[in-house]
Coordinates of C-alpha atoms and ligand atoms in Angstrom, one line a residue:
M1 CA -0.6 0.6 -0.6
K2 CA 0.9 -1.4 -3.5
I3 CA -0.3 -4.7 -4.6
G4 CA -0.8 -4.0 -8.3
E5 CA 2.6 -5.3 -9.1
I6 CA 1.5 -8.8 -8.4
I7 CA -1.1 -8.3 -11.2
A8 CA 1.7 -7.6 -13.7
G9 CA 3.5 -10.8 -12.6
L10 CA 0.3 -12.7 -13.0
A11 CA -0.5 -11.6 -16.6
L12 CA -1.3 -15.2 -17.5
V13 CA -4.3 -15.5 -15.2
N14 CA -7.5 -13.6 -15.7
S15 CA -7.4 -11.5 -12.6
L16 CA -5.9 -11.4 -9.2
L17 CA -7.9 -10.2 -6.2
P18 CA -7.2 -10.2 -2.5
L19 CA -9.6 -12.5 -0.7
P20 CA -12.6 -10.4 0.3
S21 CA -13.0 -9.9 4.0
A22 CA -15.8 -12.0 5.4
L23 CA -16.9 -9.1 7.5
P24 CA -19.2 -6.3 6.3
A25 CA -18.0 -2.7 6.4
Q26 CA -18.9 -1.3 9.8
Q27 CA -21.8 1.1 9.8
S28 CA -22.3 3.4 12.7
P29 CA -22.0 1.1 15.7
S30 CA -25.3 2.2 17.2
A31 CA -28.2 4.4 16.5
Q32 CA -27.7 6.3 19.8
P33 CA -26.1 9.8 20.0
P34 CA -22.4 9.7 19.5
A35 CA -20.6 8.1 22.5
R36 CA -18.2 10.2 24.5
S37 CA -15.6 8.9 26.9
A38 CA -14.9 10.6 30.2
P39 CA -11.7 12.6 29.6
I40 CA -8.4 10.8 30.0
S41 CA -4.9 12.1 30.0
N42 CA -1.2 11.1 30.7
I43 CA -1.6 8.1 28.4
R44 CA 1.1 5.5 28.4
Y45 CA 1.1 2.2 26.4
E46 CA 3.4 -0.6 27.3
L47 CA 3.9 -3.3 24.7
T48 CA 5.6 -6.6 25.7
F49 CA 6.9 -9.0 23.1
D50 CA 9.7 -11.3 24.2
S51 CA 10.6 -15.0 23.6
T52 CA 7.8 -16.0 26.0
T53 CA 4.9 -14.1 24.4
A54 CA 6.4 -14.9 20.9
R55 CA 5.7 -18.6 21.6
E56 CA 2.0 -17.7 21.9
R57 CA 2.2 -15.3 19.0
T58 CA 0.9 -12.5 21.2
V59 CA 1.8 -8.9 22.1
R60 CA 0.9 -8.1 25.7
V61 CA -0.7 -4.6 25.8
S62 CA -1.1 -2.4 28.8
M63 CA -2.5 1.1 28.7
S64 CA -2.4 3.4 31.7
F65 CA -4.0 6.8 32.1
D66 CA -5.5 9.4 34.4
V67 CA -9.3 9.8 34.5
G68 CA -11.3 13.0 34.8
G69 CA -14.8 12.6 36.1
N70 CA -16.8 9.6 37.2
G71 CA -18.5 8.7 33.9
P72 CA -17.6 5.7 31.9
V73 CA -14.3 5.6 30.0
L74 CA -14.9 4.4 26.5
L75 CA -11.9 2.9 24.7
S76 CA -11.9 1.8 21.0
L77 CA -9.7 0.0 18.6
P78 CA -9.6 1.1 15.0
S79 CA -11.4 -1.0 12.3
W80 CA -8.8 -0.2 9.6
T81 CA -5.3 1.0 8.9
P82 CA -5.1 4.1 6.7
G83 CA -3.7 3.1 3.3
A84 CA -5.2 -0.4 3.4
Y85 CA -8.7 0.5 2.3
E86 CA -10.7 -2.3 3.9
I87 CA -12.4 -2.9 7.2
S88 CA -10.5 -5.4 9.3
N89 CA -11.9 -4.8 12.8
F90 CA -8.7 -5.2 14.9
A91 CA -10.7 -5.9 18.0
R92 CA -11.2 -9.4 16.6
W93 CA -7.7 -10.3 17.8
V94 CA -8.0 -9.1 21.4
E95 CA -7.9 -11.7 24.3
D96 CA -8.1 -11.5 28.1
F97 CA -9.2 -7.9 28.4
S98 CA -9.1 -6.5 32.0
A99 CA -9.2 -3.2 33.7
A100 CA -7.7 -2.3 37.1
A101 CA -7.2 0.7 39.5
S102 CA -4.0 0.0 41.5
D103 CA -4.5 -3.7 41.7
K104 CA -8.2 -3.7 42.2
A105 CA -10.3 -5.1 39.2
I106 CA -12.6 -2.6 37.7
R107 CA -16.0 -3.4 36.1
W108 CA -16.1 -3.2 32.3
D109 CA -18.3 -4.4 29.4
K110 CA -18.5 -3.6 25.7
L111 CA -20.4 -0.6 24.3
D112 CA -20.1 -2.1 20.8
Y113 CA -17.9 -4.7 19.2
D114 CA -14.8 -2.5 19.2
T115 CA -15.4 -0.3 22.2
W116 CA -14.8 -1.2 25.8
R117 CA -16.8 0.6 28.5
I118 CA -15.0 0.9 31.8
Q119 CA -16.6 2.1 35.0
P120 CA -13.9 4.0 37.0
G121 CA -16.1 5.0 40.0
S122 CA -13.9 7.1 42.2
A123 CA -10.6 5.7 40.8
R124 CA -8.4 8.5 39.2
A125 CA -5.8 6.3 37.5
L126 CA -6.6 3.1 35.5
T127 CA -4.7 0.4 33.6
V128 CA -6.3 -1.8 31.0
R129 CA -4.6 -4.9 29.7
F130 CA -5.1 -7.4 27.0
D131 CA -3.2 -9.8 24.8
Y132 CA -3.2 -9.3 21.0
L133 CA -3.0 -12.4 18.7
A134 CA -0.4 -11.5 16.1
D135 CA -1.0 -14.2 13.6
T136 CA -1.7 -12.4 10.3
L137 CA 0.9 -11.7 7.7
D138 CA -0.4 -8.5 6.3
N139 CA 1.3 -5.1 6.4
A140 CA -1.8 -3.5 8.0
M141 CA -1.9 -6.1 10.8
A142 CA 0.3 -7.9 13.3
W143 CA 2.5 -11.0 12.7
A144 CA 4.7 -12.8 15.2
R145 CA 7.5 -15.3 14.7
P146 CA 9.6 -16.9 17.5
D147 CA 12.1 -14.1 17.2
F148 CA 10.2 -11.2 15.6
V149 CA 6.9 -9.3 15.4
L150 CA 5.4 -6.7 13.1
F151 CA 2.6 -4.6 14.5
N152 CA 0.8 -1.4 13.7
G153 CA -0.5 1.1 16.2
T154 CA -4.0 0.7 14.7
N155 CA -3.9 -3.0 15.9
L156 CA -3.0 -2.3 19.6
L157 CA -3.4 1.3 20.7
L158 CA -6.9 2.0 22.2
Y159 CA -8.2 5.6 21.9
P160 CA -10.9 7.4 23.9
E161 CA -14.1 7.4 22.0
G162 CA -15.6 10.8 20.9
T163 CA -13.0 13.1 22.5
G164 CA -10.8 13.7 19.4
F165 CA -7.4 12.5 18.5
D166 CA -5.3 15.4 19.7
F167 CA -3.7 13.8 22.7
P168 CA 0.0 13.0 23.3
A169 CA 1.1 9.5 24.4
T170 CA 4.1 7.4 25.0
V171 CA 4.8 3.8 23.9
T172 CA 7.3 1.7 25.8
V173 CA 8.4 -1.6 24.3
K174 CA 9.5 -4.5 26.6
T175 CA 11.5 -7.1 24.8
Q176 CA 14.6 -9.3 25.0
P177 CA 17.8 -7.3 25.8
D178 CA 19.5 -8.3 22.5
W179 CA 16.5 -7.8 20.2
V180 CA 16.1 -4.7 18.1
V181 CA 13.2 -2.2 18.1
A182 CA 12.7 -0.5 14.7
T183 CA 10.1 2.3 14.3
A184 CA 9.9 5.8 12.9
M185 CA 8.2 7.0 16.1
K186 CA 10.1 9.8 18.0
P187 CA 12.4 8.5 20.7
G188 CA 11.2 9.3 24.3
T189 CA 13.3 9.9 27.4
A190 CA 13.5 6.3 28.7
P191 CA 15.2 3.5 26.7
R192 CA 12.9 1.8 24.2
S193 CA 10.2 4.4 24.8
F194 CA 8.7 6.5 22.1
T195 CA 6.3 9.4 21.9
E196 CA 4.0 11.4 19.5
G197 CA 1.9 14.5 20.0
N198 CA -1.4 13.0 18.7
Y199 CA -3.1 9.8 17.9
H200 CA -2.9 10.2 14.1
D201 CA 0.9 10.2 14.3
L202 CA 1.0 7.6 17.0
V203 CA -0.7 4.9 14.8
D204 CA 1.2 5.8 11.7
M205 CA 4.5 4.4 13.0
P206 CA 4.6 0.6 12.6
F207 CA 7.1 -1.4 14.7
F208 CA 9.4 -4.3 14.0
V209 CA 10.7 -5.9 17.2
G210 CA 13.1 -8.8 17.3
R211 CA 16.1 -10.2 15.5
M212 CA 16.7 -8.3 12.2
D213 CA 19.2 -6.4 10.1
Y214 CA 19.0 -2.7 10.8
D215 CA 21.3 -0.1 9.4
S216 CA 21.2 3.6 8.4
M217 CA 22.5 6.1 5.9
Q218 CA 22.2 9.8 5.1
V219 CA 20.0 10.3 2.0
A220 CA 18.9 13.8 0.9
G221 CA 20.4 15.2 4.1
R222 CA 18.2 13.0 6.4
W223 CA 18.7 9.7 8.1
T224 CA 17.2 6.7 6.2
R225 CA 17.0 3.4 8.1
L226 CA 16.6 0.0 6.6
A227 CA 15.1 -2.8 8.8
T228 CA 14.9 -6.3 7.2
Y229 CA 13.6 -9.6 8.5
P230 CA 14.8 -12.3 8.7
A231 CA 18.4 -11.4 9.5
G232 CA 20.6 -12.2 6.5
A233 CA 17.7 -12.0 4.0
L234 CA 19.0 -8.9 2.3
R235 CA 22.8 -8.7 2.7
D236 CA 26.1 -8.0 1.0
S237 CA 25.7 -7.1 -2.7
T238 CA 21.9 -7.1 -2.7
R239 CA 21.7 -4.9 0.3
K240 CA 24.3 -2.6 -1.2
Q241 CA 22.3 -2.4 -4.4
F242 CA 19.1 -1.6 -2.6
W243 CA 20.8 1.2 -0.6
D244 CA 22.1 2.5 -3.9
Q245 CA 18.6 2.6 -5.3
L246 CA 17.3 4.4 -2.2
G247 CA 20.0 6.9 -2.6
R248 CA 18.9 7.6 -6.1
V249 CA 15.1 7.5 -5.7
I250 CA 14.6 9.7 -2.7
P251 CA 16.3 12.9 -4.1
V252 CA 14.4 12.5 -7.4
E253 CA 11.1 12.4 -5.5
S254 CA 12.0 15.2 -3.1
A255 CA 12.8 17.3 -6.2
V256 CA 9.1 17.1 -7.3
F257 CA 8.0 18.8 -4.0
Q258 CA 11.3 20.6 -3.3
E259 CA 11.0 19.4 0.2
T260 CA 12.0 16.2 2.2
P261 CA 9.2 16.2 4.8
W262 CA 10.6 13.7 7.4
T263 CA 13.4 13.9 9.9
S264 CA 14.2 10.3 9.4
Y265 CA 12.6 7.6 7.2
N266 CA 12.3 3.8 7.9
V267 CA 12.2 1.3 5.1
M268 CA 10.9 -1.9 6.8
M269 CA 10.9 -5.2 4.9
I270 CA 9.8 -8.8 5.6
F271 CA 11.0 -11.5 3.2
E272 CA 8.8 -14.6 3.6
R273 CA 8.9 -17.7 1.4
S274 CA 5.2 -18.5 2.0
F275 CA 4.1 -15.1 0.8
G276 CA 3.0 -15.1 -2.8
G277 CA 4.1 -11.8 -4.6
A278 CA 4.6 -8.5 -3.0
S279 CA 2.6 -6.0 -0.9
A280 CA 3.6 -2.8 0.8
L281 CA 1.9 -0.1 2.9
E282 CA 2.9 3.6 3.2
H283 CA 3.2 5.8 6.3
Q284 CA 4.3 9.4 6.8
S285 CA 7.9 8.5 7.5
S286 CA 8.2 4.8 6.9
H287 CA 6.7 1.9 4.9
V288 CA 6.3 -1.8 5.5
G289 CA 6.8 -4.2 2.6
I290 CA 6.2 -8.0 2.6
Y291 CA 7.9 -9.8 -0.2
N292 CA 8.5 -13.2 -1.5
P293 CA 12.4 -13.5 -1.5
G294 CA 12.3 -14.1 -5.2
I295 CA 11.9 -10.4 -5.7
I296 CA 15.4 -9.6 -4.4
G297 CA 17.5 -8.2 -7.3
N298 CA 14.3 -7.6 -9.5
P299 CA 13.6 -3.9 -10.5
L300 CA 10.1 -4.5 -9.2
L301 CA 11.5 -4.1 -5.6
A302 CA 12.9 -0.7 -6.5
S303 CA 9.6 0.2 -8.1
I304 CA 7.4 -0.7 -5.1
T305 CA 9.9 1.1 -2.8
A306 CA 9.7 4.3 -5.0
H307 CA 5.9 4.0 -4.9
E308 CA 5.7 3.8 -1.1
I309 CA 8.2 6.6 -0.5
F310 CA 6.3 8.9 -2.9
H311 CA 3.2 8.3 -0.7
A312 CA 5.0 10.2 2.1
W313 CA 4.0 13.3 0.1
N314 CA 1.1 12.0 -2.0
V315 CA -1.7 10.7 0.4
K316 CA 0.1 10.9 3.8
R317 CA 0.3 14.7 3.4
L318 CA -1.4 15.8 0.1
R319 CA -4.6 13.9 0.7
P320 CA -8.2 13.9 -0.6
A321 CA -10.6 15.9 1.6
E322 CA -12.7 12.8 2.2
M323 CA -9.9 11.2 4.3
F324 CA -8.7 14.4 6.0
P325 CA -8.5 13.8 8.9
Y326 CA -8.6 10.0 9.1
H327 CA -11.4 8.4 11.1
Y328 CA -10.6 4.9 12.5
D329 CA -14.1 3.5 13.1
Q330 CA -15.6 3.6 9.6
A331 CA -14.7 3.4 5.9
Q332 CA -13.7 6.7 4.2
P333 CA -14.3 6.2 0.5
T334 CA -13.0 8.8 -1.9
P335 CA -13.2 9.2 -5.7
W336 CA -9.5 10.3 -5.7
L337 CA -7.5 7.1 -5.3
W338 CA -6.6 7.4 -8.9
V339 CA -4.5 10.4 -7.8
S340 CA -3.4 9.0 -4.4
E341 CA -2.5 5.6 -5.8
G342 CA -2.4 5.8 -9.6
I343 CA -0.4 9.0 -9.9
T344 CA 1.8 7.7 -7.1
D345 CA 2.5 4.7 -9.4
Y346 CA 3.2 7.1 -12.3
Y347 CA 5.8 8.8 -10.1
A348 CA 7.3 5.4 -9.1
D349 CA 8.0 4.8 -12.9
L350 CA 9.3 8.4 -13.2
A351 CA 11.5 8.0 -10.2
L352 CA 13.1 4.9 -11.7
V353 CA 13.7 6.5 -15.2
R354 CA 14.8 9.9 -13.7
S355 CA 17.3 8.2 -11.4
K356 CA 18.5 5.9 -14.2
I357 CA 17.5 2.7 -12.4
V358 CA 15.6 1.8 -15.6
D359 CA 16.2 3.3 -19.1
S360 CA 13.5 5.0 -21.3
S361 CA 12.6 1.8 -23.1
Q362 CA 12.0 0.0 -19.8
F363 CA 9.9 3.0 -18.7
M364 CA 7.8 2.6 -21.9
A365 CA 7.5 -1.1 -21.3
L366 CA 6.2 -0.5 -17.7
T367 CA 3.7 2.0 -19.1
A368 CA 2.6 -0.4 -21.8
Q369 CA 2.1 -3.1 -19.2
K370 CA -0.4 -0.8 -17.4
A371 CA -2.2 0.0 -20.7
N372 CA -2.6 -3.7 -21.4
T373 CA -4.0 -4.3 -17.9
V374 CA -6.5 -1.5 -18.5
T375 CA -7.6 -2.5 -22.0
T376 CA -8.3 -6.1 -20.9
A377 CA -10.4 -5.0 -17.8
P378 CA -14.0 -4.0 -18.0
P379 CA -14.5 -0.2 -18.9
T380 CA -14.5 1.4 -15.4
A381 CA -14.5 5.1 -14.5
L382 CA -11.5 6.1 -12.4
E383 CA -13.7 7.7 -9.8
D384 CA -15.9 4.6 -9.5
A385 CA -12.9 2.3 -9.2
S386 CA -11.6 4.6 -6.4
L387 CA -14.8 4.6 -4.5
S388 CA -15.4 0.9 -4.8
T389 CA -12.1 -0.5 -3.5
W390 CA -13.6 -0.8 0.0
I391 CA -15.9 -3.6 -1.2
H392 CA -13.2 -5.3 -3.4
P393 CA -15.4 -5.7 -6.5
T394 CA -15.3 -9.0 -8.3
D395 CA -16.0 -7.9 -11.8
G396 CA -12.3 -7.4 -12.7
S397 CA -12.2 -3.7 -11.9
N398 CA -10.7 -4.1 -8.4
Y399 CA -7.6 -1.9 -8.0
L400 CA -7.9 -0.6 -11.6
Y401 CA -7.2 2.9 -10.3
Y402 CA -3.5 1.9 -10.0
P403 CA -2.6 1.3 -13.6
K404 CA -5.4 3.4 -15.1
G405 CA -4.7 6.3 -12.7
S406 CA -1.0 6.1 -13.5
L407 CA -1.8 6.4 -17.2
A408 CA -4.2 9.4 -16.4
G409 CA -1.1 10.9 -14.8
L410 CA 0.9 10.5 -17.9
L411 CA -1.8 12.0 -20.1
L412 CA -2.2 15.0 -17.8
D413 CA 1.5 15.5 -17.6
V414 CA 1.8 15.5 -21.4
L415 CA -1.2 17.9 -21.8
I416 CA 0.2 20.3 -19.1
R417 CA 3.6 20.3 -20.8
D418 CA 2.1 20.7 -24.2
G419 CA -0.2 23.6 -23.0
S420 CA 2.7 25.4 -21.3
N421 CA 5.3 24.7 -24.0
N422 CA 7.0 22.4 -21.5
S423 CA 7.5 25.2 -18.9
R424 CA 5.2 23.5 -16.5
S425 CA 4.4 19.8 -15.7
L426 CA 2.4 17.5 -13.4
D427 CA 5.3 18.1 -10.9
D428 CA 4.3 21.7 -10.6
V429 CA 0.6 20.8 -10.0
M430 CA 1.6 18.3 -7.3
R431 CA 3.8 20.8 -5.6
Q432 CA 1.3 23.6 -5.8
L433 CA -1.5 21.4 -4.4
Y434 CA 0.8 20.3 -1.6
Q435 CA 1.4 23.9 -0.7
S436 CA -2.2 25.2 -1.1
T437 CA -3.9 22.3 0.7
Y438 CA -1.7 20.1 2.9
K439 CA 0.4 23.1 4.1
K440 CA -2.9 24.9 4.9
G441 CA -4.0 22.0 7.0
R442 CA -6.7 20.6 4.7
G443 CA -7.4 17.9 2.1
F444 CA -7.9 18.6 -1.6
G445 CA -11.0 18.3 -3.8
P446 CA -12.1 19.0 -7.3
N447 CA -12.0 22.8 -6.8
D448 CA -8.3 22.5 -6.0
W449 CA -7.2 19.8 -8.4
W450 CA -8.8 20.8 -11.7
P451 CA -8.0 24.6 -11.5
E452 CA -4.4 23.7 -10.7
V453 CA -4.2 21.3 -13.7
S454 CA -5.8 23.9 -15.9
R455 CA -3.4 26.7 -14.7
G456 CA -0.4 24.4 -15.4
A457 CA -1.6 23.8 -18.9
G458 CA -1.8 27.5 -19.8
G459 CA -5.5 27.9 -19.0
R460 CA -6.8 24.9 -21.1
S461 CA -10.1 23.5 -19.9
F462 CA -10.1 19.9 -18.6
S463 CA -13.9 19.6 -18.1
D464 CA -14.2 17.4 -21.3
F465 CA -11.2 15.3 -20.2
Y466 CA -12.8 14.8 -16.8
N467 CA -16.2 14.0 -18.2
R468 CA -14.9 11.4 -20.7
Y469 CA -12.0 9.8 -18.9
I470 CA -12.2 10.3 -15.1
D471 CA -15.9 10.4 -14.4
G472 CA -16.6 8.6 -17.7
R473 CA -15.6 5.2 -19.1
E474 CA -14.3 6.2 -22.6
P475 CA -11.0 4.6 -23.7
F476 CA -8.0 6.9 -23.1
P477 CA -7.0 9.1 -26.1
F478 CA -3.5 7.7 -26.5
A479 CA -3.4 8.2 -30.3
Q480 CA -4.1 12.0 -29.8
V481 CA -2.0 12.7 -26.7
L482 CA 1.1 10.5 -26.9
P483 CA 2.5 12.2 -30.1
L484 CA 2.6 15.5 -28.2
A485 CA 5.3 13.8 -26.2
G486 CA 7.0 12.1 -29.1
M487 CA 5.6 8.7 -28.2
R488 CA 3.2 6.4 -29.9
L489 CA 1.4 3.1 -29.4
A490 CA 2.0 0.1 -31.5
P491 CA -0.2 -3.0 -31.2
D492 CA 1.5 -6.4 -31.3
T493 CA -0.4 -9.5 -32.0
I494 CA 1.0 -12.3 -29.9
K495 CA 0.1 -15.9 -28.9
V496 CA -0.1 -16.4 -25.2
P497 CA -0.8 -19.5 -23.1
R498 CA -4.0 -19.2 -21.2
L499 CA -5.0 -21.2 -18.1
G500 CA -8.6 -20.1 -17.8
I501 CA -8.6 -19.4 -14.1
Q502 CA -9.6 -16.6 -11.8
T503 CA -7.4 -16.3 -8.7
A504 CA -7.1 -14.5 -5.5
A505 CA -3.9 -13.9 -3.5
D506 CA -3.5 -14.0 0.2
S507 CA -0.6 -14.4 2.6
T508 CA -0.5 -18.1 1.9
G509 CA -0.3 -17.8 -1.8
I510 CA -2.6 -18.0 -4.9
V511 CA -6.0 -19.5 -4.6
I512 CA -8.2 -20.5 -7.5
V513 CA -11.6 -18.8 -7.1
G514 CA -13.1 -19.5 -10.6
L515 CA -12.6 -21.6 -13.7
L516 CA -13.5 -20.8 -17.2
P517 CA -15.5 -23.6 -18.9
G518 CA -13.4 -25.5 -21.4
G519 CA -10.2 -23.8 -20.1
V520 CA -7.0 -25.7 -19.6
A521 CA -7.3 -25.7 -15.8
Q522 CA -10.8 -27.0 -15.8
E523 CA -10.1 -29.8 -18.2
A524 CA -7.1 -30.8 -16.1
G525 CA -9.3 -31.2 -13.1
V526 CA -8.4 -28.0 -11.1
R527 CA -11.1 -27.1 -8.6
P528 CA -12.1 -23.8 -6.9
G529 CA -10.2 -23.6 -3.6
D530 CA -7.1 -25.3 -4.9
R531 CA -3.8 -23.4 -4.2
L532 CA -1.7 -23.0 -7.3
L533 CA 1.9 -24.0 -6.6
A534 CA 3.6 -24.5 -10.0
L535 CA 3.1 -24.7 -13.8
G536 CA 5.5 -27.3 -15.1
D537 CA 8.7 -26.4 -13.4
V538 CA 7.8 -22.7 -13.1
S539 CA 7.3 -22.0 -9.4
L540 CA 4.5 -19.5 -8.7
T541 CA 6.3 -18.1 -5.6
N542 CA 8.6 -16.2 -8.1
P543 CA 6.8 -12.8 -8.5
D544 CA 8.1 -12.6 -12.1
F545 CA 6.8 -16.0 -13.1
G546 CA 4.5 -14.7 -15.8
P547 CA 7.2 -13.9 -18.4
E548 CA 9.0 -17.1 -17.5
F549 CA 5.8 -19.1 -18.1
R550 CA 5.1 -17.4 -21.4
A551 CA 8.6 -17.9 -22.6
R552 CA 8.5 -21.6 -21.7
Y553 CA 5.0 -22.4 -23.1
G554 CA 4.3 -19.6 -25.6
N555 CA 4.8 -21.6 -28.7
R556 CA 3.9 -25.1 -27.5
E557 CA 0.2 -25.5 -28.4
G558 CA -1.0 -28.9 -27.2
A559 CA 2.0 -29.7 -25.1
P560 CA 1.4 -31.4 -21.8
L561 CA 1.2 -28.8 -18.9
P562 CA 1.6 -30.2 -15.4
I563 CA -0.3 -28.0 -12.9
R564 CA 0.7 -28.5 -9.3
V565 CA -1.9 -27.5 -6.7
R566 CA -2.4 -28.0 -3.0
R567 CA -5.9 -29.3 -2.2
G568 CA -6.5 -29.5 1.6
A569 CA -3.5 -31.4 2.9
D570 CA -2.6 -33.0 -0.4
T571 CA -0.3 -31.8 -3.2
L572 CA -1.6 -33.0 -6.6
T573 CA -0.1 -32.7 -10.1
L574 CA -2.9 -32.4 -12.7
T575 CA -2.0 -32.5 -16.3
G576 CA -3.6 -30.2 -18.9
K577 CA -2.7 -29.3 -22.5
V578 CA -1.3 -25.9 -23.4
K579 CA -3.8 -23.7 -25.2
L580 CA -2.7 -20.5 -26.9
A581 CA -4.9 -17.5 -27.3
T582 CA -4.3 -14.6 -29.7
Q583 CA -3.9 -11.4 -27.9
V584 CA -3.2 -7.8 -29.0
E585 CA -0.6 -6.2 -26.8
L586 CA 0.1 -2.5 -26.8
R587 CA 3.7 -1.4 -27.0
F588 CA 4.9 2.2 -26.4
E589 CA 7.7 3.5 -28.5
A590 CA 9.5 6.7 -29.2
D591 CA 8.3 8.3 -32.4
P592 CA 11.3 8.9 -34.7
R593 CA 9.4 11.7 -36.5
A594 CA 8.6 13.6 -33.3
S595 CA 8.7 17.4 -33.5
A596 CA 11.4 19.4 -31.6
K597 CA 8.7 20.4 -29.1
A598 CA 7.5 16.8 -28.6
I599 CA 11.1 15.7 -28.0
R600 CA 11.6 18.4 -25.4
I601 CA 8.4 17.2 -23.6
R602 CA 9.5 13.6 -23.8
N603 CA 12.9 14.4 -22.3
G604 CA 11.2 16.6 -19.7
I605 CA 9.2 13.6 -18.5
W606 CA 12.1 11.3 -18.4
R607 CA 14.6 13.7 -16.9
G608 CA 12.5 15.7 -14.5
R609 CA 12.8 19.3 -15.5
G610 CA 11.8 21.0 -18.8
Ligands
LIG1 ZN1 0.1 2.9 -2.9

């Protein structure tokens, strides 16, 4: 997943958190012994979304299967979508559930809140049906428009409880004849039918159905497809530029693992004006991004795309043992999201600089932005931040494993290169772990990761590094490590306008959740619950509004600042006065006095090989 980018765009506010789910994480649904469904086979899902169901914002779901035995069939819906580490309970959006054998209604009830218990009696073939309300603009969920729907298999595809996930199934989509079906799922034999050999793969293939732009190109010897909604949102020169970036990023990322693991890859993008910022979610051979259209043409879009595609290796395949295999009915916390997300974000920056989408000074600016996010957040251990994401902490540490894990990746890369005289790098560690764990059918743990890092660095021990910076909360040793790669940190003292607000972002924009006493926003009369629309004439739907706001108001202490908010049905303009705060900002720069070895290491990082 990637939402950290919005944090960068919102550097003027104190923090940006997704709205916490109102529902608690699901514990074991009952204290009884584990439930087990009667065996079912020959599983076929039929999903209907056409101009009629679109008006109701629903997907009509029908699941047919054969039954073995007379015991109850137990069918469950997942509570989360892998990659989006929060409990969502997709059963919430189910309506009009029914079960039938031939056309005869079959008795059913619920075993728990996301498991249906169906009594087949002597019936040998059953069909269950329900409608799914697709009203949530979230890449882990389902969202319908009059001519389009996004859905994930985790939202719609029931699985038999307690009998494992190793079953094949087909999915058939019924829709308007002139609408497009975009998914990375394997094509089946019938038109608009698809198939996978097990449930893990089945629910890892999101769908777009409707009117959209959909084209394809060969990249790194494989088909890459680009589905964008609404039609016309990404076209002509901006579409060409994006294709060019895909053509550069994918080969650079494949080079790290020396393998392109998909037969085809789907980039799926929604551009929606009401969406504040940017958010994307990875899958094994696709990703779904939801963006404010203001991002088009901004390098941020290439960065998020590079991040999501790198996940095809790092987390979808090379994965922490705690999430291998995925379970769908409970949280799977792991202390390793700093690797799965943070190091993925380091590789997003590397992919951009190695493919020359950004230059080395932009790479250092991206890195400095992360360092500044970390230094202004409460001291938080990477392992603790990783574990805690499921509860979305409110102390300012939420999602800190993105920028801080990315910086840990840089430090480890430098130390490995320094210890091996630049003959090995973090690339080798990632590739070795991919081979020694994912390719052997298992997840990785500390006894895989740290020995591999140590081997890469010529045998150097990392136990001190782990204790202080991964399990511990000490500030990162930039002053010692960066010079080994011919880089250094320079602090800049700057004056920045401060609003004194805490915000959360959801699909409808930016919500004020807290106000600092005596801050500009509080003095202007902003209240918790207000939705922030604009600061002066700087619109907050632009994901890059932070720099624009700072440039406009950075040296205008005391100037009037109109703050436009939506409160209930009203739009209000409240007027505050600009307040500037002194802030020390870190800047990364190339060290002109770097040694020959340090320059080789620096170039190795930016260019990919030693
Ligand atoms: Zn991610």
